[in-house]
Amino acid sequence: MNEKKKLDLSSFRELLLIGVVILLCIIWTAMNSQFISMNNITNILRQGSYTAIAAVGMTMVIIIGEIDLSAGSLVCASGLVGAMVCKSTNNVVLAVVAAMLVGVVVGGSNGVLCAVGKLPGFIATLASMTVLRGLAYIVTEGNSVVWTNDAFTKIGTGYVGIVPIPVIIMVIVIIFGVFLTTKLRFGRYIYAVGGNMEASRWSGIAVVKVKIIVYMIMGILTSIAGLIVVARLGSGQPSAGQNFEMDCITAAVVGGTSMSGGRGKILGTVVGVLLLTVLTNGMTLVGINTYWQQVFKGVIIVVSVLADTHTKKS
Amino acid sequence: MKKKLLALVCIAAMVFSLAACGSKSETPAEAPAPAEEPAEAPAETPDAEPAEAEGTEGATDITIGVSFGQNVHPFFVAMQMGIEAACKDNGIENVNILAADSSLETQVSQIENLVTMGCDVILLNPYDSDGVKNAVDAALEKGVGIFTMDIDCEGSTAYVASNNVKVGELLGQWIVEQLNGEGKIAIIDGISVTSLKDRTDGFMKAIEGSNIEVVAEQQTAVERDDALASAETILQAHPDIDAFVGVNENSGMAILSAVTAAGLDDVLMTCVDATAETMAAIRDGKVDVGVSQDPYQMGYTAVEQAIKWKNGETVEEFVEVPVDYMNKDNIQSLIEREQGYGVEVE
């Protein structure tokens, strides 16, 4: 009985979020009819795509009861590596592979530090965040990295038909995330580890392995996001991706992922990203000041977490 | 329970509608400038041509300490090269150049250490204008001259920088001229860093009184990804603008990407600072005009001023390093100048 009620409420919560998104859309459209234009919808999806991709990974990391603060630096680092490889070899495949390799290595080492080294994820990823940002400035000497291969730029700016390539990548990643967390045994392990680590260890789940793999997935997804960001900007920037991890965490939290682990849904996070993107896009479209935008984002976080704690209590 | 949630949604909705009404109002007070913003010349071989030395004789016994907020950015690399060149030209051997790696605490202890080491003057690029105040006061009390570069702090003996208000004014005047004093424009600027705020103020002042209307403004110039998202959205709302103004490298390049992606070809664009990307964009005719600063000259001038001060001459409180337009006509010579500082231009 109790179980059932909880389930109902959590799906109610997502509907509620979608309701807020729709409400926002109506408000923005009323204020500027351009909002609902095909072009702007494409814009919103493209602007949200890279955050959504990394946020899918972030949700898994938060579900296992950890956090990844290095996402922003990794977006920057993997993007830079991609840009540099593309610049020197002019080979897009090689550039993409190199960037994702950076993601695997960084994610993997985050996971090892956290699961084997027993460091709190907060500390381990705080360290890699600082290291990566420092390296980005050292390697580039503060300069931007520019390439000439158009195919690489297409990752961030290209279209298939009328659908932007980043959006297609995003959809694939979301499907992967949902499938992994809801259909596979590994997905159940993720929730178990986050819900009660000791119990999962006793019941025979390889907690260490689960943590490392989750961090690795996070690393790979973040590096994909990094490739999109760098291609979109048209140049590798050592300052790119500042505060990016916060956007991912915000989206996950707004989407109903519990910061204490064990609870959360990929789709909730996706709606969270959509909500935040629609909010920013709409506010810019109707000409609201940049800093008021930050204030309202903060309000959204508080409101949604309040809603979350209240759902939990009942 | 459901009622509670509904109530929350209603509150959220109200907040949004309030937001929508109360938009475009005043913004939070400006934060003190952290490390300056994008500009020229990366490191590598310091083969820059030594600018003309004014050879103030007898200045060789001066001891100079330098503290940068950070020195990895090309802008500061060029500044450091200017300092080194000026010291060489004037035969100054006691120069100690430090960088605080974007940490205020480090910079404060660097200032203290430089004073203890017996420096006559400290050339300072404050990481935070307010944060260095105590250390600067203590240094001044010991009779050490503080020469700030690019970013000022209270109490400094002299402040050597480009006039960022002038940078904004130049952009504004150009826009007014190009549009014959009439038209719709959008701007991506910033208020979180003093240099950007000054440029914005200068720009707005320059277009005041004309019939140019700013139909959209977003303060996202500091980060290129934010600036790009803003630029795309602004073009969505106002595809009919005549000019789109960027006040630094990041905003200018973001605007260029957004305008290109939107397929608009009659929008005038601006940017600031002579970087590899902005110079290439102007050379290739993608961006119409820019305003460039000269950080090399900033460092060079700071040393000259310090020598004057040590010799008992009076120095101006604000020493302006000239800024100028960069456009298709002069871009090649600028590119050559920056290549001299080690910038690679594709």
XYZ file of C-alpha atoms in Angstrom:
660
model
C 0.000 0.000 0.000
C 2.643 2.403 1.119
C 4.856 1.453 -1.793
C 2.116 2.079 -4.252
C 1.367 5.513 -2.921
C 4.977 6.548 -3.208
C 5.106 5.428 -6.812
C 2.024 7.404 -7.687
C 3.441 10.501 -6.102
C 6.734 10.316 -7.876
C 5.158 10.058 -11.283
C 2.827 12.832 -10.246
C 5.928 14.892 -9.567
C 7.220 14.527 -13.092
C 3.851 15.433 -14.541
C 3.940 18.446 -12.299
C 7.319 19.499 -13.660
C 6.075 19.079 -17.203
C 3.120 21.210 -16.171
C 5.485 23.952 -15.035
C 7.380 23.743 -18.335
C 4.151 24.049 -20.312
C 3.023 26.937 -18.133
C 6.338 28.686 -18.764
C 6.007 28.092 -22.489
C 2.561 29.671 -22.454
C 3.840 32.713 -20.551
C 6.799 33.220 -22.883
C 4.679 32.750 -25.983
C 2.201 35.303 -24.708
C 5.035 37.765 -24.193
C 6.844 37.075 -27.437
C 5.306 34.937 -30.147
C 8.784 34.170 -31.462
C 9.165 31.770 -28.543
C 7.109 29.060 -30.143
C 8.738 29.392 -33.584
C 10.389 26.322 -35.045
C 13.713 28.102 -34.973
C 13.545 28.885 -31.303
C 12.462 25.378 -30.383
C 15.499 24.087 -32.245
C 17.554 26.634 -30.334
C 16.220 25.477 -26.976
C 16.875 21.830 -27.763
C 20.371 22.583 -28.975
C 21.179 24.796 -25.990
C 19.921 22.121 -23.621
C 21.494 19.165 -25.388
C 24.970 19.137 -23.891
C 23.734 19.829 -20.382
C 21.226 16.996 -20.737
C 23.897 14.573 -21.959
C 26.169 15.158 -18.977
C 23.211 15.426 -16.598
C 22.195 11.856 -17.494
C 25.574 10.746 -16.137
C 25.350 13.117 -13.210
C 22.000 11.622 -12.224
C 23.567 8.159 -12.017
C 26.467 9.525 -9.975
C 24.068 11.213 -7.563
C 21.927 8.075 -7.342
C 24.933 6.101 -6.083
C 25.251 8.748 -3.411
C 28.228 10.592 -4.850
C 28.791 13.788 -6.820
C 30.979 14.899 -9.724
C 32.358 18.408 -9.509
C 34.865 17.862 -12.297
C 32.253 17.881 -15.076
C 32.864 21.502 -16.068
C 36.628 21.099 -16.198
C 36.246 17.841 -18.085
C 33.959 19.473 -20.657
C 36.756 21.962 -21.164
C 39.611 19.434 -21.144
C 38.008 16.876 -23.450
C 36.875 19.599 -25.818
C 40.382 21.031 -25.908
C 41.933 17.640 -26.572
C 39.425 17.057 -29.364
C 40.203 20.469 -30.843
C 43.955 19.971 -30.611
C 43.891 16.520 -32.161
C 41.623 17.781 -34.923
C 43.934 20.725 -35.513
C 47.075 18.634 -35.783
C 45.784 15.510 -37.563
C 42.685 16.869 -39.317
C 41.059 13.538 -38.465
C 37.624 13.874 -36.883
C 37.333 10.258 -35.760
C 40.689 10.437 -34.036
C 39.692 13.717 -32.368
C 36.447 12.243 -31.058
C 38.158 9.092 -29.815
C 40.895 11.104 -28.098
C 38.366 13.340 -26.355
C 36.342 10.360 -25.151
C 39.490 8.670 -23.971
C 40.130 11.676 -21.760
C 36.615 11.177 -20.400
C 37.214 7.504 -19.674
C 40.520 8.159 -17.936
C 39.277 11.054 -15.829
C 36.003 9.312 -14.981
C 37.854 6.107 -14.190
C 40.330 7.814 -11.914
C 37.530 9.680 -10.152
C 35.859 6.322 -9.593
C 39.004 4.616 -8.354
C 39.825 7.464 -5.960
C 36.314 7.329 -4.658
C 35.642 3.565 -4.508
C 39.100 2.122 -3.867
C 40.790 5.116 -2.235
C 37.677 5.654 -0.115
C 37.752 9.393 -0.750
C 34.383 11.120 -0.678
C 33.337 11.777 -4.296
C 33.118 15.449 -3.431
C 36.830 15.573 -2.583
C 38.050 13.294 -5.376
C 36.242 15.239 -8.081
C 37.094 18.588 -6.516
C 40.718 17.604 -6.967
C 40.307 16.526 -10.593
C 38.322 19.678 -11.289
C 41.271 21.804 -10.152
C 43.906 19.667 -11.855
C 42.112 19.654 -15.204
C 41.475 23.385 -15.207
C 45.101 24.040 -14.371
C 46.280 21.720 -17.131
C 43.952 23.394 -19.608
C 45.670 26.730 -18.993
C 49.139 25.213 -19.001
C 48.667 23.342 -22.262
C 46.987 26.207 -24.107
C 48.926 29.006 -22.405
C 45.599 30.728 -22.189
C 45.020 30.766 -25.927
C 42.082 29.362 -27.791
C 42.580 26.366 -30.080
C 41.202 26.773 -33.577
C 40.864 24.020 -36.192
C 39.899 24.093 -39.839
C 38.019 20.821 -40.343
C 34.339 21.587 -40.984
C 33.230 18.053 -40.177
C 34.385 18.540 -36.589
C 32.437 21.796 -36.321
C 29.335 19.946 -37.538
C 29.220 17.962 -34.273
C 27.960 21.099 -32.609
C 26.331 23.026 -35.414
C 25.226 20.498 -38.030
C 21.780 19.138 -38.861
C 20.311 15.873 -40.027
C 17.209 17.030 -41.884
C 15.839 19.659 -39.558
C 17.160 18.066 -36.370
C 20.431 19.431 -34.966
C 23.116 16.773 -34.518
C 23.596 17.542 -30.787
C 19.891 16.851 -30.265
C 20.193 13.466 -31.957
C 23.147 12.602 -29.738
C 21.146 13.746 -26.726
C 18.209 11.498 -27.605
C 20.505 8.495 -27.975
C 22.139 9.225 -24.625
C 18.771 9.610 -22.899
C 17.532 6.305 -24.297
C 20.762 4.685 -23.136
C 20.385 6.188 -19.667
C 16.770 5.204 -19.228
C 17.399 1.690 -20.506
C 20.416 1.240 -18.256
C 18.723 2.446 -15.092
C 15.349 0.788 -15.554
C 15.867 -2.345 -17.594
C 19.268 -3.711 -16.721
C 20.426 -5.449 -13.587
C 23.274 -2.945 -13.406
C 20.670 -0.206 -13.070
C 19.163 -1.880 -10.021
C 22.651 -2.138 -8.540
C 23.086 1.604 -8.947
C 19.972 2.288 -6.915
C 20.922 -0.349 -4.351
C 24.407 1.079 -3.804
C 22.991 4.558 -3.335
C 20.134 3.410 -1.147
C 22.171 1.364 1.257
C 25.781 0.646 0.489
C 26.396 -1.762 3.350
C 23.325 -3.821 2.559
C 24.294 -3.991 -1.100
C 27.785 -5.124 -0.197
C 26.376 -7.882 2.007
C 23.982 -8.952 -0.675
C 26.913 -9.527 -3.000
C 26.957 -6.450 -5.221
C 30.454 -5.427 -6.260
C 30.091 -1.909 -4.915
C 33.585 -0.859 -5.980
C 32.996 -1.966 -9.549
C 29.600 -0.289 -9.739
C 31.021 3.019 -8.536
C 33.935 2.971 -10.947
C 31.711 2.112 -13.898
C 29.221 4.848 -13.022
C 32.006 7.420 -12.841
C 33.367 6.153 -16.148
C 29.962 6.524 -17.797
C 29.827 10.029 -16.384
C 33.273 10.727 -17.825
C 32.341 9.492 -21.282
C 29.066 11.390 -21.383
C 30.795 14.550 -20.160
C 33.420 14.253 -22.870
C 30.655 13.930 -25.473
C 29.150 17.102 -24.024
C 32.610 18.665 -24.221
C 32.900 17.833 -27.911
C 29.538 19.442 -28.612
C 30.440 22.567 -26.630
C 33.788 23.009 -28.331
C 32.358 22.410 -31.802
C 29.529 24.823 -31.093
C 31.879 27.560 -29.934
C 34.135 27.023 -32.924
C 37.265 27.105 -30.794
C 38.719 25.335 -27.757
C 38.664 27.680 -24.772
C 40.607 26.994 -21.575
C 37.868 28.811 -19.673
C 34.962 26.871 -21.201
C 32.524 24.902 -19.083
C 32.829 27.090 -16.016
C 30.001 26.137 -13.593
C 28.791 23.495 -16.018
C 28.731 20.852 -13.259
C 26.352 23.061 -11.300
C 23.926 23.148 -14.230
C 23.941 19.342 -14.309
C 23.462 19.035 -10.568
C 20.700 21.637 -10.634
C 18.902 19.794 -13.419
C 19.118 16.502 -11.519
C 17.891 18.023 -8.285
C 15.069 19.911 -9.973
C 14.190 16.654 -11.710
C 13.709 14.931 -8.365
C 17.016 13.149 -7.793
C 17.736 12.908 -4.095
C 21.119 14.270 -3.061
C 21.360 11.563 -0.414
C 21.350 8.891 -3.094
C 19.183 5.925 -3.988
C 16.430 7.906 -5.643
C 16.081 9.667 -8.968
C 15.084 9.213 -12.580
C 16.857 9.996 -15.812
C 13.657 11.332 -17.320
C 13.127 13.600 -14.345
C 16.554 15.094 -14.944
C 15.799 15.545 -18.627
C 12.658 17.478 -17.750
C 14.796 19.427 -15.291
C 17.189 20.427 -18.082
C 14.253 21.345 -20.288
C 12.776 23.490 -17.529
C 16.021 25.363 -16.913
C 16.692 25.861 -20.624
C 13.174 27.083 -21.329
C 13.484 29.414 -18.371
C 16.764 30.945 -19.559
C 15.764 31.081 -23.203
C 12.383 32.660 -22.463
C 13.820 35.208 -20.075
C 16.449 36.229 -22.613
C 13.851 36.383 -25.369
C 11.619 38.787 -23.460
C 14.631 40.791 -22.326
C 14.941 39.995 -18.635
C 18.248 41.075 -17.121
C 20.985 38.455 -16.879
C 21.244 38.618 -13.130
C 17.519 38.368 -12.514
C 17.747 35.158 -14.511
C 20.134 33.780 -11.909
C 17.770 34.802 -9.127
C 14.864 32.934 -10.701
C 16.976 29.866 -11.305
C 17.705 29.856 -7.582
C 14.017 30.156 -6.777
C 13.286 27.180 -9.026
C 15.815 25.053 -7.139
C 14.345 25.909 -3.761
C 10.776 25.326 -4.894
C 11.558 21.974 -6.451
C 13.581 20.672 -3.525
C 10.853 21.793 -1.145
C 8.385 19.861 -3.261
C 10.762 16.914 -3.106
C 11.109 16.801 0.673
C 7.369 17.091 1.070
C 6.741 14.234 -1.332
C 9.121 12.121 0.696
C 7.497 12.886 4.041
C 4.036 11.775 3.106
C -0.508 16.349 -0.072
C -1.519 17.064 -3.610
C -2.921 20.347 -2.446
C 0.413 21.293 -1.007
C 2.183 20.547 -4.250
C -0.389 22.465 -6.208
C 0.145 25.402 -3.918
C 3.849 25.231 -4.618
C 3.226 25.236 -8.352
C 0.978 28.234 -8.008
C 3.672 30.058 -6.077
C 6.178 29.198 -8.755
C 3.817 30.456 -11.428
C 3.319 33.705 -9.572
C 7.011 34.192 -9.193
C 7.449 33.788 -12.934
C 4.761 36.250 -13.818
C 6.311 38.692 -11.378
C 9.613 38.035 -13.018
C 8.122 38.801 -16.364
C 6.716 42.107 -15.180
C 9.588 43.300 -13.092
C 12.237 42.702 -15.673
C 14.856 45.033 -17.052
C 15.421 46.791 -13.765
C 18.588 47.607 -11.917
C 21.288 45.032 -11.489
C 23.371 43.965 -8.493
C 26.289 46.133 -7.548
C 29.373 45.474 -9.552
C 31.880 43.097 -8.108
C 35.488 44.180 -7.932
C 37.361 43.147 -10.983
C 39.092 39.783 -10.843
C 41.834 39.086 -13.329
C 41.198 41.117 -16.430
C 39.718 39.702 -19.492
C 40.786 38.290 -22.834
C 43.290 39.933 -25.034
C 46.488 39.488 -26.879
C 49.832 37.708 -27.166
C 50.767 34.286 -25.743
C 54.061 33.268 -24.277
C 56.822 31.506 -26.200
C 59.905 33.231 -27.492
C 60.228 36.755 -26.161
C 61.591 38.015 -29.446
C 59.461 41.125 -29.394
C 61.095 44.222 -30.702
C 62.085 46.359 -27.731
C 59.968 49.453 -27.902
C 61.821 52.719 -28.091
C 63.700 53.228 -24.860
C 63.698 56.585 -23.279
C 66.847 55.647 -21.402
C 66.317 57.500 -18.159
C 69.931 57.412 -17.045
C 70.884 56.622 -13.489
C 67.774 54.568 -12.883
C 69.620 51.292 -12.692
C 69.673 51.238 -8.890
C 65.898 50.815 -8.715
C 64.531 47.505 -7.456
C 61.252 46.504 -9.025
C 58.847 43.883 -7.790
C 55.975 42.669 -9.961
C 52.895 40.736 -8.918
C 50.374 39.535 -11.474
C 46.965 38.213 -10.471
C 47.624 35.517 -13.055
C 50.091 35.420 -15.919
C 48.978 32.558 -18.128
C 46.617 34.640 -20.198
C 48.186 36.093 -23.379
C 47.150 39.543 -22.258
C 49.365 39.300 -19.191
C 52.096 37.450 -21.021
C 52.387 40.450 -23.348
C 52.331 42.784 -20.368
C 55.145 40.871 -18.719
C 57.152 41.033 -21.951
C 56.655 44.790 -21.947
C 57.987 44.997 -18.399
C 60.984 42.837 -19.191
C 61.787 44.846 -22.312
C 61.523 48.152 -20.445
C 63.826 46.881 -17.698
C 66.343 45.706 -20.258
C 66.240 48.995 -22.140
C 66.779 50.932 -18.936
C 69.460 48.642 -17.583
C 67.438 47.566 -14.564
C 68.664 44.280 -13.185
C 66.780 43.897 -9.936
C 63.424 42.768 -11.177
C 61.377 40.138 -9.443
C 58.338 38.996 -11.386
C 55.753 36.914 -9.533
C 52.278 35.651 -10.375
C 49.585 34.859 -7.851
C 47.856 32.156 -9.914
C 44.416 33.663 -9.393
C 44.661 33.510 -5.622
C 44.143 36.623 -3.556
C 45.936 35.173 -0.524
C 48.984 34.397 -2.611
C 49.023 37.880 -4.032
C 48.774 39.503 -0.598
C 51.748 37.527 0.706
C 53.651 38.281 -2.508
C 53.189 42.011 -1.944
C 54.369 41.623 1.661
C 57.386 39.609 0.582
C 58.327 42.093 -2.130
C 58.268 44.872 0.458
C 60.440 42.831 2.820
C 62.881 42.154 -0.005
C 63.426 45.889 -0.269
C 61.669 46.736 -3.517
C 61.411 50.453 -4.288
C 58.319 50.000 -6.385
C 55.814 47.251 -6.937
C 54.065 46.889 -10.274
C 50.774 45.337 -9.378
C 48.023 43.754 -11.402
C 45.517 43.206 -8.586
C 43.574 39.982 -8.621
C 40.913 41.732 -6.575
C 40.838 45.513 -6.229
C 39.506 45.502 -2.665
C 41.277 42.404 -1.440
C 44.799 43.786 -1.811
C 44.010 47.011 0.047
C 45.659 46.171 3.382
C 48.833 44.857 1.828
C 49.010 47.893 -0.468
C 48.517 50.273 2.469
C 51.290 48.564 4.412
C 53.612 48.852 1.412
C 52.814 52.528 0.872
C 53.510 53.185 4.546
C 57.010 51.798 4.047
C 57.484 54.242 1.191
C 57.129 51.699 -1.585
C 55.453 52.994 -4.734
C 52.516 50.952 -6.010
C 51.924 51.105 -9.750
C 48.789 49.267 -10.776
C 48.424 47.884 -14.272
C 45.152 47.233 -16.083
C 43.149 47.011 -12.829
C 43.381 49.677 -10.166
C 43.209 49.517 -6.401
C 42.703 52.192 -3.784
C 45.767 54.211 -2.765
C 47.921 53.308 -5.772
C 50.713 55.721 -6.671
C 49.744 55.551 -10.316
C 47.399 53.482 -12.445
C 48.494 52.471 -15.911
C 45.744 51.141 -18.170
C 43.704 51.604 -21.277
C 40.738 53.787 -20.740
C 37.923 51.308 -21.056
C 35.303 54.034 -21.133
C 37.096 55.243 -24.251
C 36.989 51.732 -25.713
C 33.207 51.769 -25.320
C 32.967 55.280 -26.713
C 34.929 54.336 -29.815
C 32.541 51.423 -30.427
C 29.536 53.679 -29.841
C 30.796 56.423 -32.137
C 31.471 53.915 -34.863
C 27.943 52.501 -34.578
C 26.359 55.955 -34.642
C 28.392 56.846 -37.698
C 27.669 53.622 -39.586
C 23.946 53.750 -38.900
C 23.677 57.497 -39.464
C 22.398 57.856 -35.937
C 19.368 55.708 -36.425
C 18.560 52.045 -35.979
C 18.029 49.068 -33.736
C 20.926 47.341 -32.056
C 21.557 44.556 -29.549
C 24.503 44.299 -27.187
C 26.171 41.615 -25.120
C 28.130 43.243 -22.325
C 29.016 42.692 -18.699
C 29.068 44.403 -15.335
C 30.896 41.866 -13.197
C 34.336 43.115 -14.253
C 35.170 46.836 -14.097
C 36.733 46.914 -17.556
C 33.577 45.516 -19.158
C 31.369 47.800 -17.128
C 33.384 50.845 -18.198
C 33.166 49.824 -21.840
C 29.413 49.394 -21.525
C 29.047 52.794 -19.862
C 31.200 54.426 -22.526
C 29.209 52.795 -25.284
C 25.845 53.823 -23.874
C 27.101 57.373 -23.405
C 28.291 57.540 -26.997
C 24.965 56.484 -28.481
C 22.982 58.725 -26.148
C 21.116 61.415 -28.010
C 21.071 59.500 -31.276
C 18.031 57.606 -32.468
C 19.718 54.307 -31.885
C 17.613 51.978 -29.820
C 19.094 49.129 -27.784
C 16.390 46.497 -28.234
C 18.185 43.747 -26.321
C 20.973 43.615 -23.774
C 22.399 40.608 -21.938
C 25.307 40.729 -19.506
C 26.889 37.455 -20.485
C 30.115 38.628 -22.094
C 32.428 36.916 -19.622
C 31.758 33.326 -20.728
C 31.640 32.459 -24.394
C 29.083 29.645 -24.065
C 26.684 31.913 -22.169
C 27.247 34.703 -24.660
C 26.497 32.367 -27.562
C 23.217 31.168 -26.048
C 22.194 34.791 -25.417
C 23.167 35.889 -28.909
C 21.172 33.083 -30.542
C 18.108 33.868 -28.491
C 18.358 37.616 -29.036
C 18.524 37.089 -32.804
C 15.410 34.965 -32.478
C 13.528 37.809 -30.837
C 15.055 40.581 -32.945
C 16.171 39.310 -36.360
C 15.796 42.850 -37.708
C 18.630 44.519 -35.771
C 21.114 46.655 -37.692
C 24.092 46.008 -35.444
C 25.092 43.529 -32.759
C 27.702 44.877 -30.367
C 30.238 42.766 -28.497
C 32.505 44.422 -25.942
C 35.245 41.797 -25.658
C 36.603 38.790 -27.489
C 34.095 36.285 -26.095
C 30.989 38.319 -26.861
C 32.265 39.374 -30.277
C 33.095 35.840 -31.354
C 29.834 34.463 -29.920
C 27.877 37.082 -31.847
C 29.757 36.168 -35.000
C 28.821 32.479 -34.583
C 25.180 33.278 -33.873
C 24.798 35.760 -36.726
C 26.469 33.364 -39.152
C 24.277 30.465 -38.010
C 21.158 32.608 -38.384
C 22.199 33.393 -41.965
C 21.967 37.158 -41.490
C 24.469 39.063 -43.579
C 23.563 42.695 -43.055
C 24.223 42.933 -39.326
C 27.202 45.063 -38.276
C 29.358 43.388 -35.627
C 31.999 44.632 -33.208
C 34.499 43.146 -30.797
C 37.328 44.300 -28.534
C 40.947 43.161 -28.075
C 43.480 41.998 -30.586
C 43.476 38.225 -30.154
C 44.246 35.559 -32.715
C 40.539 34.933 -33.276
C 39.319 38.525 -33.414
C 42.131 39.583 -35.729
C 41.459 36.703 -38.107
C 37.733 37.534 -38.078
C 38.393 41.177 -38.949
C 40.983 40.283 -41.552
C 38.516 37.912 -43.221
C 35.822 40.587 -43.163
C 33.541 38.633 -40.826
C 33.541 41.195 -38.021
C 33.389 44.822 -39.109
C 35.382 46.614 -36.468
C 37.170 46.149 -33.184
C 39.029 48.188 -30.616
C 42.416 46.969 -29.484
C 44.389 47.499 -26.333
C 48.149 47.205 -26.020
C 49.158 45.254 -22.909
C 52.826 45.228 -23.950
C 52.805 49.010 -23.885
C 51.001 48.891 -20.538
C 53.838 46.949 -18.933
C 56.474 49.072 -20.647
C 54.837 52.310 -19.533
C 54.477 51.102 -15.950
C 58.245 50.604 -15.702
C 58.921 54.031 -17.214
C 56.555 55.652 -14.746
C 58.165 53.791 -11.858
C 61.607 55.079 -12.864
C 60.292 58.645 -13.096
C 58.757 58.336 -9.659
C 61.962 56.910 -8.165
C 63.882 59.865 -9.604
C 61.612 62.233 -7.762
C 59.587 63.384 -10.747
C 55.839 63.696 -10.377
C 53.721 61.054 -12.058
C 50.121 61.281 -13.144
C 47.638 59.272 -11.090
C 46.178 57.777 -14.234
C 48.443 57.042 -17.153
C 46.430 56.187 -20.209
C 47.701 53.646 -22.692
C 46.145 54.468 -26.056
C 43.488 52.285 -27.655
C 42.546 52.296 -31.305
C 40.215 50.881 -33.889
C 41.201 47.760 -35.714
C 39.633 47.300 -39.100
C 40.455 45.815 -42.470
C 42.865 48.633 -43.261
C 45.182 48.315 -40.307
C 44.632 44.712 -39.279
C 47.692 43.405 -41.072
C 50.056 45.666 -39.156
C 48.298 44.746 -35.904
C 48.652 41.065 -36.701
C 52.359 41.633 -37.256
C 52.652 43.507 -33.960
C 50.920 40.699 -32.089
C 52.976 38.067 -33.863
C 55.945 39.899 -32.427
C 54.489 39.122 -28.989
C 54.186 35.477 -29.985
C 50.531 35.279 -31.085
C 49.875 32.715 -33.793
C 47.276 33.874 -36.276
C 45.837 31.238 -38.613
